[in-house]
Amino acid sequence: MKTIEFESQRVSLWYFRLALVLFILQVIMGLWLSINYAFTLPQELVNVFPFSTAREIHTNTLVAWMLLGFMGGTYYILPPECDRELYSTKIAYLQLIIFVAAAVTAVIGFLFGWTRGKPLLEIPFPLNALIVVAALLFIANVAMTIIKAKVKTALQWMLLGGVTFLALMYLFGMPFYRNLNTDYYYWWWVIHLWVEGAWEIVTASIMAYIIMRVTGVERKVVEKWLYVETGLFLFTGIVGTGHHYYWIGAPDYWLWWGGIFSALEPLPIVLMVVDTWMHVRERKNPIVNPLTWYYIVGLAIYHLVGAGLWGFMHTLPPINRYTHGSQITVSHGHLAFFGAYALLNLTIFYFAMPRLKGITKYHDTAGRWGFWITTIAMFMLGLVFGIAGILQTYLERFLDIGYSTAQQTMMFWFRVAFGVGLVFLGGVLTTIWHLFTLKPSDKLAPEEVVVPPAANI
Amino acid sequence: MTGKAARLIFWLGTLVSAAIFLWMTYDFHLQTPKYTHTDKLTEEVVAGKKVWHKYNCNDCHTILGFGGYYAPDMTKAIYRLGDNNIASIVQHPEVMYKNSFRKMPQLGITEPETRQLIAFLRWTSEIENRKWPPQDEKFVEAYKLRESQPQKLDKVHLVLQACGGCHTFEHQGRNVGGDLTAIANRITYDRQTLINYIINPQSVRPGVTMPPQDVSLQTAGVIADFVLSLRSTKEVKQ
């Protein structure tokens, strides 16, 4: 197995490292949030560090480390895919510095109440402007690399389309809307069209590349699947945005369009599982690092369970009427973000980081522990939130017992969630420690058939 | 399947969905004045929305079901709590939630900001969103009934709605101002004094922490009758 083919791929390493640091911060904040639910905190503490501040740090670090992973992943796969160096490594580093500076300032600002108070999009305007500058630099760099490349592939354009779509949607969250209903209408243009649109395209493209590289399956086959999957993602996902508009004060037909299209949303994910499975079975290459393959298959399955099944369960209006805005959403949110995007980033890291360090076959005992602990603990966490959510909706919305009673019965389940969360943190730390200290394995790696990336079309 | 068919699926799927979505967005903008009563969307309401953002309310409370799940949904909060209760809560959460298992931070919201916030929540409560959240619908109905015909109300219901924000009655309501039965047995006021007390507590007992209640004379009368009826009569020994 070759390590890296192009020197400029090295820029991605700092993206990965910073993403992993933010991941730890996100999980620690999550644990603090569960303590807020599980116990009664003193008023003095709540006054200086309220739940709202911890939550905005939890969600913003999530978005930040996801985006860092996507950008780093893009920079890692672009040079071999284009068969040339990146257009500019200076731009890549400059963009990283701007992005991280804005993110760090945002987190510190939150502690002092500097916020826009709009969930998940709390970053104040000056910092938003910086993020836009970073995004423009990123897209320009990606586009120039692709334009200057001698070989053109579908994967390149899909990736460029995905990141441009992602950046474009962010703009809809920036203005101040006078009308709350319109505010939330466009809020979902960012959040929904990201996670069920742009991010899926980026995921599908990056995974197509990684699968092609590790399995050695023909590009023609992989790209065909890529077209069908992204086509279905966008077909179901765009109108599927409507499943967030049932209760905001919108015309009745949203119930139908939103319900039907979003019920179809698991379809492309099923396809993704099928094609991953087929490519793994029909691989031309031997399995060098089993852990990387765990992540590839784990991502496909978890993506289907967390985003697909859990989402499908409460996407239809008659069910959503009772589950909307409850801990059931929390359960779905955690399983979906972890299953689809945290695992995607970890797959990228496990694919790229050994290569960046020039390691062909790595020693993976700690990494395997990390994989099983994080995936199982997160699934348990999803179940615990799910139980809390079912209790909440049943007590509050079926039996019509008051809010406080429903929340008090949840305290027990959040103590359980805190315990499971600690285990999850342990798994995350193990994984990250493993990634930061990758060591070559003593055993020899089997010979691998290297598919020349872009040249074999 | 050929590569060409795959590309066709991609473009067809994407463009069809985008076209439907954009058309629905256009229609959404046409219809939103009707669903959200934009004619009532005054500067005061917009100022209130800015207050809502400024103190990051939305990361603990949901509104229209979106945001943090740590505190109750605020879409129909006006019906559930009423103006005065909301004002007391946002200005003195440390008092209102003294005995609560969950606390709200003291945010330092000023009085004008509180008024703007209430205007915003009132406007929000009138968004026609298919009677969501379901658990608040009983408060919406009770509120509307109370506004239209106070004399016909079930007294217990009325008192719980109006007074339950601070007083308990048979273990229901928030215990900040004491239990109504205990109060009824403690006070020596006659009906008219109690009515005066409800409308302006300071006029009867200067220095008391209970805020003035924004109710009509008639409603205050109904409440006073109810509270006085809770006095236990002395048992007759045989």
XYZ file of C-alpha atoms in Angstrom:
695
model
C 0.000 0.000 0.000
C 1.245 3.438 -0.845
C 1.090 6.145 1.770
C 0.267 9.580 0.442
C 0.761 10.372 -3.226
C 0.887 14.155 -3.020
C 2.680 16.386 -0.553
C -0.250 18.829 -0.278
C -2.459 16.112 1.204
C -0.616 16.849 4.453
C -2.744 19.971 5.095
C -5.588 17.679 6.095
C -3.712 16.404 9.173
C -4.261 19.615 11.146
C -7.945 19.636 10.211
C -8.271 16.129 11.633
C -6.364 16.902 14.831
C -8.384 20.020 15.617
C -11.634 18.216 14.789
C -10.763 15.503 17.319
C -10.022 18.064 20.048
C -13.409 19.708 19.453
C -15.041 16.254 19.568
C -13.741 15.764 23.129
C -15.067 19.185 24.154
C -18.456 18.339 22.623
C -18.747 15.085 24.578
C -17.715 16.722 27.866
C -20.382 19.404 27.362
C -22.887 16.630 26.638
C -22.085 15.017 29.972
C -22.601 18.340 31.713
C -26.010 18.683 30.021
C -27.064 15.263 31.305
C -26.065 16.334 34.844
C -28.366 19.344 34.427
C -31.231 16.966 33.731
C -30.333 14.346 36.308
C -29.817 16.513 39.393
C -31.024 19.753 40.912
C -28.272 22.323 40.553
C -27.868 25.341 42.861
C -29.308 28.634 41.592
C -25.889 30.378 41.856
C -24.345 27.898 39.416
C -27.306 28.062 37.028
C -26.988 31.868 36.973
C -23.386 31.860 35.739
C -23.359 28.755 33.548
C -26.890 27.941 32.458
C -28.007 24.906 30.464
C -28.501 27.139 27.407
C -24.822 28.113 27.289
C -23.655 24.518 27.690
C -26.066 23.417 24.976
C -24.853 25.999 22.465
C -21.269 24.880 23.089
C -22.324 21.215 22.697
C -24.065 21.802 19.366
C -21.645 24.341 17.884
C -18.580 22.213 18.609
C -20.486 19.370 16.926
C -21.021 21.400 13.756
C -17.447 22.716 13.855
C -15.761 19.322 14.142
C -18.019 17.838 11.479
C -17.126 20.644 9.055
C -13.424 20.382 9.898
C -13.579 16.661 9.149
C -15.374 17.244 5.824
C -12.939 19.961 4.765
C -9.896 17.973 5.810
C -11.297 14.879 4.104
C -11.897 16.853 0.921
C -8.341 18.197 0.973
C -7.045 14.691 1.549
C -8.834 12.995 -1.356
C -8.692 15.851 -3.861
C -5.017 15.631 -4.961
C -5.053 11.903 -5.866
C -8.514 12.283 -7.370
C -7.321 15.189 -9.539
C -3.844 13.708 -10.048
C -2.184 16.987 -9.049
C -1.254 18.990 -5.950
C -3.857 21.243 -4.298
C -4.206 24.640 -5.942
C -2.802 26.274 -2.815
C -1.752 24.864 0.543
C -1.372 28.434 1.864
C -5.085 29.081 1.303
C -5.886 25.779 3.003
C -3.923 26.741 6.123
C -5.218 30.331 6.118
C -8.783 29.061 5.892
C -8.167 26.654 8.768
C -6.746 29.423 10.958
C -9.736 31.711 10.244
C -12.238 28.924 10.865
C -10.672 27.762 14.129
C -10.152 31.331 15.376
C -13.843 32.045 14.750
C -14.864 28.794 16.482
C -12.703 29.395 19.567
C -13.868 33.020 19.851
C -17.459 31.820 19.536
C -17.113 29.317 22.400
C -15.477 31.915 24.679
C -18.098 34.466 23.634
C -20.915 32.057 24.582
C -19.543 31.919 28.126
C -20.025 35.692 28.352
C -23.446 35.719 26.744
C -22.292 36.833 23.260
C -24.846 34.948 21.201
C -27.525 35.333 18.558
C -29.777 33.037 20.540
C -30.795 30.976 17.534
C -30.337 27.256 18.245
C -27.362 25.664 16.451
C -26.716 28.958 14.640
C -25.831 31.077 17.682
C -22.607 32.517 16.286
C -22.840 36.350 16.200
C -22.614 38.240 12.918
C -18.906 39.249 12.876
C -17.897 35.624 13.448
C -20.378 34.473 10.828
C -18.662 36.822 8.374
C -15.345 35.114 9.176
C -16.907 31.691 8.601
C -18.155 32.889 5.206
C -14.651 34.088 4.293
C -13.228 30.695 5.293
C -15.908 28.888 3.290
C -15.235 31.016 0.197
C -11.510 30.331 0.438
C -12.248 26.613 0.762
C -14.587 26.456 -2.222
C -12.240 28.548 -4.356
C -9.339 26.260 -3.494
C -11.342 23.107 -4.256
C -12.746 24.542 -7.489
C -9.350 25.729 -8.738
C -7.782 22.342 -8.014
C -10.528 20.615 -9.996
C -10.474 23.111 -12.874
C -6.712 22.836 -13.241
C -6.784 19.034 -13.146
C -6.107 17.170 -16.368
C -8.435 14.320 -15.458
C -12.087 15.035 -14.727
C -14.217 12.637 -12.695
C -17.832 12.601 -11.562
C -16.630 12.289 -8.000
C -14.781 15.624 -8.178
C -17.848 17.486 -9.344
C -20.100 15.771 -6.848
C -17.766 16.792 -4.036
C -17.546 20.375 -5.273
C -21.318 20.495 -5.690
C -21.815 19.143 -2.165
C -19.541 21.648 -0.431
C -20.915 24.569 -2.465
C -24.484 23.551 -1.617
C -23.419 23.305 2.030
C -21.909 26.803 2.066
C -24.823 28.325 0.165
C -27.422 27.003 2.613
C -25.513 28.504 5.554
C -26.362 31.979 4.235
C -30.089 31.465 4.879
C -29.455 31.257 8.618
C -27.665 34.599 8.811
C -30.317 37.359 8.473
C -32.639 38.478 11.274
C -36.212 37.456 10.460
C -38.996 39.515 12.028
C -41.489 36.668 11.801
C -40.724 33.620 13.980
C -42.457 31.298 11.543
C -40.377 32.522 8.584
C -37.306 32.396 10.814
C -37.818 28.711 11.431
C -38.783 28.105 7.817
C -35.308 29.185 6.720
C -33.593 27.740 9.785
C -34.414 24.346 8.324
C -32.923 25.357 5.004
C -29.671 25.319 6.905
C -30.168 22.441 9.308
C -32.288 20.024 7.283
C -30.813 20.727 3.861
C -27.414 20.258 5.450
C -27.915 16.960 7.212
C -30.366 15.473 4.744
C -28.933 17.141 1.640
C -25.484 18.693 1.356
C -23.813 16.603 4.070
C -25.209 13.414 2.546
C -23.660 14.348 -0.808
C -20.306 15.005 0.828
C -20.621 11.726 2.748
C -21.567 9.752 -0.359
C -18.678 11.253 -2.350
C -16.023 10.739 0.304
C -17.251 7.209 1.004
C -17.299 6.410 -2.709
C -13.655 7.436 -2.866
C -12.606 5.528 0.256
C -14.486 2.382 -0.799
C -12.944 2.553 -4.250
C -9.462 2.865 -2.758
C -9.683 0.170 -0.110
C -11.689 -2.421 -2.055
C -10.244 -1.803 -5.488
C -13.715 -1.996 -7.050
C -13.921 -0.327 -10.451
C -14.510 3.425 -10.586
C -17.280 3.011 -13.166
C -19.346 0.928 -10.748
C -18.730 3.163 -7.750
C -19.615 6.340 -9.611
C -22.828 4.846 -10.941
C -23.948 4.067 -7.400
C -22.886 7.547 -6.358
C -25.173 9.155 -8.938
C -28.165 7.037 -7.987
C -27.674 7.541 -4.258
C -27.162 11.295 -4.329
C -30.066 11.607 -6.771
C -32.340 9.776 -4.318
C -30.946 11.692 -1.327
C -31.829 14.974 -2.963
C -35.142 13.796 -4.384
C -36.444 12.667 -0.985
C -34.460 15.107 1.146
C -35.362 18.443 -0.450
C -39.156 18.146 -0.270
C -38.686 16.062 2.896
C -37.772 19.344 4.619
C -41.537 19.613 4.989
C -41.515 17.199 7.942
C -40.310 20.133 10.047
C -43.162 22.386 8.937
C -46.138 20.491 10.369
C -46.566 22.664 13.482
C -45.089 26.036 12.571
C -48.176 27.520 10.941
C -47.968 26.434 7.300
C -50.527 25.232 4.725
C -51.983 21.721 5.051
C -50.317 20.219 1.991
C -46.976 20.286 3.828
C -48.297 17.406 5.939
C -48.641 15.270 2.821
C -45.587 16.340 0.893
C -43.384 16.422 3.977
C -44.733 13.119 5.279
C -44.496 11.135 2.060
C -41.108 12.403 0.880
C -39.499 12.089 4.281
C -40.903 8.570 4.675
C -38.889 7.751 1.534
C -35.704 9.222 2.966
C -34.336 5.893 4.279
C -34.296 4.504 0.700
C -30.978 6.005 -0.422
C -29.432 4.934 2.883
C -30.587 1.368 2.267
C -28.902 1.600 -1.135
C -25.755 2.823 0.567
C -25.725 -0.214 2.856
C -26.316 -2.545 -0.090
C -23.592 -1.053 -2.234
C -21.077 -0.921 0.620
C -21.800 -4.568 1.349
C -21.468 -5.545 -2.316
C -18.223 -3.664 -2.771
C -16.783 -5.208 0.370
C -17.748 -8.690 -0.865
C -16.425 -8.130 -4.360
C -13.212 -6.512 -3.191
C -10.105 -7.001 -5.257
C -7.785 -5.979 -2.428
C -6.939 -7.931 0.699
C -8.004 -6.485 4.027
C -4.926 -4.756 5.380
C -6.390 -2.873 8.303
C -9.581 -4.571 9.525
C -10.475 -1.597 11.725
C -10.851 0.719 8.726
C -13.290 -1.809 7.249
C -15.186 -1.959 10.569
C -15.712 1.756 10.280
C -16.848 1.586 6.647
C -19.452 -1.113 7.323
C -20.309 0.350 10.748
C -20.978 3.727 9.171
C -23.362 2.249 6.586
C -25.366 0.261 9.161
C -25.423 2.944 11.881
C -26.375 5.557 9.288
C -29.379 3.437 8.337
C -30.430 2.789 11.944
C -29.837 6.252 13.425
C -30.853 8.516 10.572
C -33.105 6.172 8.593
C -35.056 4.008 11.052
C -35.113 6.405 13.995
C -36.102 9.246 11.695
C -38.761 7.212 9.930
C -40.363 6.244 13.255
C -41.616 9.724 13.983
C -41.692 11.436 10.627
C -45.388 10.872 9.872
C -47.637 13.715 11.092
C -50.007 11.672 13.336
C -47.020 10.320 15.290
C -44.969 13.471 15.092
C -47.799 15.445 16.705
C -46.960 13.616 19.956
C -43.207 13.169 19.630
C -42.220 16.574 18.206
C -40.028 18.588 20.553
C -39.509 15.772 23.053
C -36.593 13.585 24.158
C -37.469 11.275 21.251
C -35.982 13.951 19.000
C -32.898 13.896 21.230
C -32.622 10.133 20.775
C -32.911 10.440 16.987
C -30.523 13.404 16.891
C -27.783 11.564 18.750
C -28.052 8.314 16.798
C -28.286 10.105 13.462
C -25.413 12.540 13.975
C -23.192 9.850 15.421
C -24.202 7.150 12.953
C -24.027 9.245 9.826
C -21.460 11.949 10.463
C -19.295 11.197 13.484
C -18.614 7.741 12.035
C -17.988 9.270 8.601
C -15.350 11.558 10.076
C -13.781 8.695 12.021
C -13.752 6.592 8.837
C -11.932 9.418 7.050
C -9.471 9.737 9.928
C -8.777 5.994 9.985
C -8.329 5.985 6.232
C -6.127 9.060 6.017
C -4.148 9.400 9.244
C -2.083 6.173 8.944
C -1.237 7.097 5.352
C -0.266 10.614 6.402
C 2.128 9.088 8.907
C 3.502 6.650 6.356
C 2.116 3.618 8.156
C 0.879 0.765 5.956
C -0.506 -1.534 8.594
C -1.177 -0.123 12.034
C -1.417 -1.726 15.441
C -5.139 -1.580 16.189
C -5.966 -3.077 19.618
C -6.820 0.267 21.272
C -8.692 1.393 18.165
C -10.898 -1.718 18.223
C -11.783 -1.111 21.865
C -12.575 2.484 20.976
C -14.786 1.423 18.065
C -16.868 -1.054 20.044
C -17.158 1.115 23.162
C -18.268 4.250 21.303
C -20.698 2.518 18.950
C -22.350 0.397 21.659
C -22.420 3.201 24.249
C -23.999 5.603 21.776
C -26.623 3.035 20.868
C -27.402 2.568 24.575
C -27.595 6.332 24.939
C -30.078 6.471 22.077
C -32.201 3.837 23.830
C -32.054 5.686 27.176
C -33.092 8.977 25.562
C -35.768 7.027 23.719
C -37.194 5.630 26.972
C -37.139 9.092 28.531
C -38.873 10.427 25.427
C -41.583 7.770 25.400
C -42.214 8.400 29.107
C -42.368 12.120 28.481
C -44.792 11.966 25.576
C -46.945 9.365 27.301
C -47.211 11.223 30.600
C -47.419 14.712 29.204
C -49.298 14.322 25.948
C -51.404 11.184 26.396
C -52.216 11.155 30.115
C -52.124 14.952 30.300
C -50.063 14.954 33.487
C -48.099 18.167 33.913
C -44.690 19.014 32.486
C -42.867 18.845 35.832
C -44.070 15.335 36.648
C -42.944 14.102 33.253
C -39.555 15.743 33.651
C -39.086 14.429 37.191
C -39.595 10.845 36.098
C -36.912 11.473 33.489
C -34.302 12.371 36.110
C -33.616 8.689 36.748
C -33.055 8.005 33.052
C -30.700 10.929 32.766
C -28.621 9.527 35.616
C -28.391 6.384 33.506
C -27.575 8.546 30.475
C -24.778 10.226 32.429
C -23.262 6.829 33.272
C -23.505 5.634 29.670
C -22.107 8.990 28.573
C -19.035 8.449 30.762
C -18.458 5.097 29.056
C -18.884 6.822 25.688
C -16.325 9.461 26.677
C -13.967 6.634 27.617
C -14.422 5.120 24.165
C -13.897 8.464 22.458
C -10.704 9.127 24.408
C -9.425 5.645 23.551
C -10.154 6.180 19.847
C -8.576 9.622 19.795
C -5.542 8.481 21.747
C -5.156 5.638 19.258
C -5.442 7.996 16.286
C -2.895 10.407 17.731
C -0.379 7.655 18.488
C -0.742 5.282 15.512
C 2.061 2.721 15.424
C 3.023 0.282 12.663
C 1.996 -3.305 13.269
C 4.682 -6.008 13.629
C 2.902 -8.266 11.170
C 3.617 -7.784 7.491
C 0.906 -6.303 5.328
C -0.301 -8.402 2.397
C 0.324 -7.065 -1.088
C -2.370 -4.752 -2.345
C -3.522 -4.090 -5.878
C -3.446 -0.348 -6.173
C -6.086 1.074 -8.446
C -4.650 4.202 -10.016
C -7.135 6.769 -8.761
C -8.272 8.959 -11.585
C -6.342 7.531 -14.453
C -8.365 4.348 -14.988
C -11.526 5.890 -16.383
C -28.137 0.100 -15.310
C -25.936 2.237 -17.494
C -23.950 5.267 -16.354
C -26.229 7.429 -18.428
C -29.355 6.167 -16.645
C -27.673 6.828 -13.279
C -26.915 10.401 -14.270
C -30.491 10.843 -15.434
C -31.800 9.637 -12.060
C -29.539 12.157 -10.347
C -30.610 15.171 -12.383
C -34.278 14.239 -12.575
C -34.553 13.507 -8.850
C -32.769 16.667 -7.825
C -34.513 19.052 -10.179
C -38.037 17.683 -9.654
C -37.680 17.874 -5.894
C -36.119 21.341 -6.010
C -38.905 22.614 -8.283
C -41.656 21.308 -5.982
C -39.875 22.730 -2.960
C -39.354 26.168 -4.470
C -42.968 26.356 -5.545
C -44.095 25.413 -2.021
C -41.747 28.056 -0.609
C -43.349 30.673 -2.842
C -46.783 29.594 -1.653
C -45.613 29.574 1.962
C -44.734 33.243 1.684
C -48.103 34.012 0.140
C -49.937 32.251 2.957
C -47.847 33.165 5.963
C -49.705 36.449 6.661
C -52.863 34.387 7.130
C -51.329 31.729 9.371
C -49.260 34.055 11.531
C -51.397 37.238 11.544
C -48.623 39.468 10.277
C -50.942 42.463 10.686
C -50.396 42.055 14.435
C -46.643 41.728 14.053
C -45.822 45.129 15.579
C -42.462 46.698 16.432
C -43.115 45.719 20.058
C -43.386 42.063 18.982
C -40.177 42.282 16.942
C -38.429 43.901 19.922
C -39.694 40.985 22.014
C -38.260 38.509 19.533
C -34.893 40.243 19.919
C -35.177 39.864 23.702
C -35.965 36.174 23.176
C -32.725 35.852 21.171
C -30.629 38.112 23.412
C -31.064 35.939 26.504
C -30.818 32.715 24.499
C -34.193 31.502 25.789
C -34.430 29.087 22.875
C -31.571 26.868 24.025
C -33.588 25.735 27.067
C -37.161 26.303 25.891
C -38.647 25.031 22.676
C -40.921 27.301 20.670
C -43.033 25.789 17.896
C -41.316 22.623 19.158
C -37.778 23.710 18.209
C -34.840 24.423 20.490
C -33.763 23.002 23.837
C -35.930 20.404 25.568
C -34.846 21.448 29.042
C -37.789 23.717 29.810
C -41.458 23.905 28.715
C -42.522 24.847 25.190
C -43.318 28.559 24.941
C -45.610 28.546 21.876
C -48.800 28.725 23.956
C -47.213 29.918 27.201
C -49.450 32.981 27.388
C -52.514 30.750 27.747
C -50.812 28.495 30.258
C -49.377 31.188 32.501
C -50.810 34.602 31.674
C -48.877 37.885 31.394
C -48.269 38.437 35.111
C -46.934 34.976 35.750
C -44.530 35.225 32.844
C -43.334 38.600 34.094
C -42.786 37.238 37.613
C -40.955 34.193 36.292
C -38.543 35.971 33.962
C -37.757 38.680 36.511
C -37.539 36.544 39.634
C -36.832 32.949 38.590
C -34.875 32.359 41.794
C -38.066 33.039 43.792
C -40.509 31.306 41.464
C -38.419 28.146 41.269
C -37.120 28.217 44.841
C -38.661 24.815 45.541
C -38.366 23.437 42.042
C -36.232 20.475 41.016
C -35.085 22.511 38.034
C -33.872 26.104 38.032
C -34.053 28.977 35.617
C -31.101 31.417 35.546
C -31.507 34.988 36.790
C -30.997 36.726 33.452
C -31.299 40.374 34.426
C -34.155 41.106 32.039
C -35.406 44.698 32.443
C -39.060 45.659 32.777
C -39.439 47.120 29.270
C -37.808 43.962 27.889
C -40.270 41.837 29.846
C -43.181 43.709 28.262
C -41.714 43.233 24.799
C -41.122 39.546 25.454
C -44.741 39.129 26.540
C -45.926 40.914 23.372
C -43.816 38.473 21.342
C -45.196 35.431 23.170
C -48.742 36.717 22.763
C -48.263 37.102 19.029
C -46.645 33.644 18.848
C -49.556 32.086 20.746
C -51.890 33.161 17.953
C -49.980 31.420 15.158
C -52.367 28.903 13.635
C -50.266 25.773 13.937
C -52.870 22.995 14.153
C -53.285 23.226 17.928
C -49.740 22.244 18.775
C -48.441 21.395 21.400
C -51.321 19.066 22.269
C -50.833 19.242 26.043
C -51.406 23.009 26.074
C -54.699 22.927 24.225
C -56.687 22.680 27.478
C -55.076 25.935 28.638
C -55.911 27.617 25.362
C -59.568 26.626 25.671
C -59.760 27.601 29.339
C -58.162 30.968 28.607
C -60.597 31.762 25.835
C -63.545 30.686 27.943
C -62.310 32.777 30.855
C -62.007 35.822 28.641
C -65.493 35.462 27.223
C -67.581 34.427 30.235
C -65.981 34.430 33.686
C -69.277 33.883 35.530
C -69.826 30.462 33.964
C -66.468 28.973 34.841
C -65.761 26.025 37.008
C -64.231 27.780 40.008
C -61.503 25.265 40.647
C -60.385 25.523 37.055
C -60.390 29.300 37.163
C -58.422 29.519 40.366
C -55.863 26.975 39.238
C -55.337 28.841 36.004
C -55.113 32.300 37.495
C -53.549 31.579 40.881
C -51.836 28.230 40.269
C -48.768 30.001 38.955
C -47.816 30.800 42.555
C -50.274 29.007 44.844
C -50.992 25.346 45.364
C -54.437 23.895 45.760
C -54.831 20.223 46.627
C -51.192 19.630 45.689
C -51.507 21.227 42.270
C -49.818 24.414 41.151
C -46.450 26.008 41.976
C -45.774 26.498 45.659
C -44.338 29.991 45.927
C -47.103 31.949 47.634
C -48.503 29.181 49.828
C -51.466 26.807 49.754
C -54.869 28.386 49.116
C -56.670 26.340 51.779
C -54.097 27.342 54.390
C -54.390 30.963 53.311
C -58.167 30.860 53.446
C -57.988 29.689 57.053
C -55.379 32.273 57.991
C -56.832 35.472 56.537
C -59.535 37.508 58.209
C -60.563 39.565 55.183
C -64.154 39.952 54.119
C -65.139 39.468 50.482
C -64.597 43.085 49.379
C -61.170 43.361 51.060
C -60.083 40.150 49.420
C -61.171 41.479 46.021
C -59.190 44.663 46.653
C -56.239 42.555 47.764
C -56.306 40.453 44.589
C -56.421 43.485 42.334
C -53.849 45.517 44.271
C -52.189 43.659 47.165
C -50.206 46.738 48.272
C -53.396 48.650 49.059
C -54.351 46.096 51.704
C -50.974 44.859 52.936
C -48.117 47.246 52.058
C -44.828 45.442 51.437
C -46.343 42.093 50.422
C -44.532 40.370 47.528
C -47.633 39.297 45.578
C -47.863 41.244 42.305
C -51.106 43.046 41.263
C -53.387 40.685 39.334
C -54.649 41.775 35.966
C -58.218 40.489 36.365
C -61.609 42.121 36.086
C -63.636 42.972 39.207
C -66.034 40.211 38.284
C -63.304 37.577 37.995
C -61.706 38.766 41.249
C -65.123 38.292 42.848
C -65.349 34.707 41.610
C -61.868 33.974 42.948
C -62.610 35.630 46.309
C -65.781 33.563 46.726
C -63.851 30.417 45.975
C -61.028 31.166 48.403
C -63.475 32.108 51.190
C -65.391 28.877 50.613
C -62.239 26.948 51.515
C -62.414 28.078 55.156
C -63.036 25.044 57.301
C -66.047 25.372 59.538
C -65.546 24.467 63.165
C -66.646 20.990 63.967
C -69.636 20.789 66.260
C -68.971 18.623 69.264
C -71.846 16.573 70.400
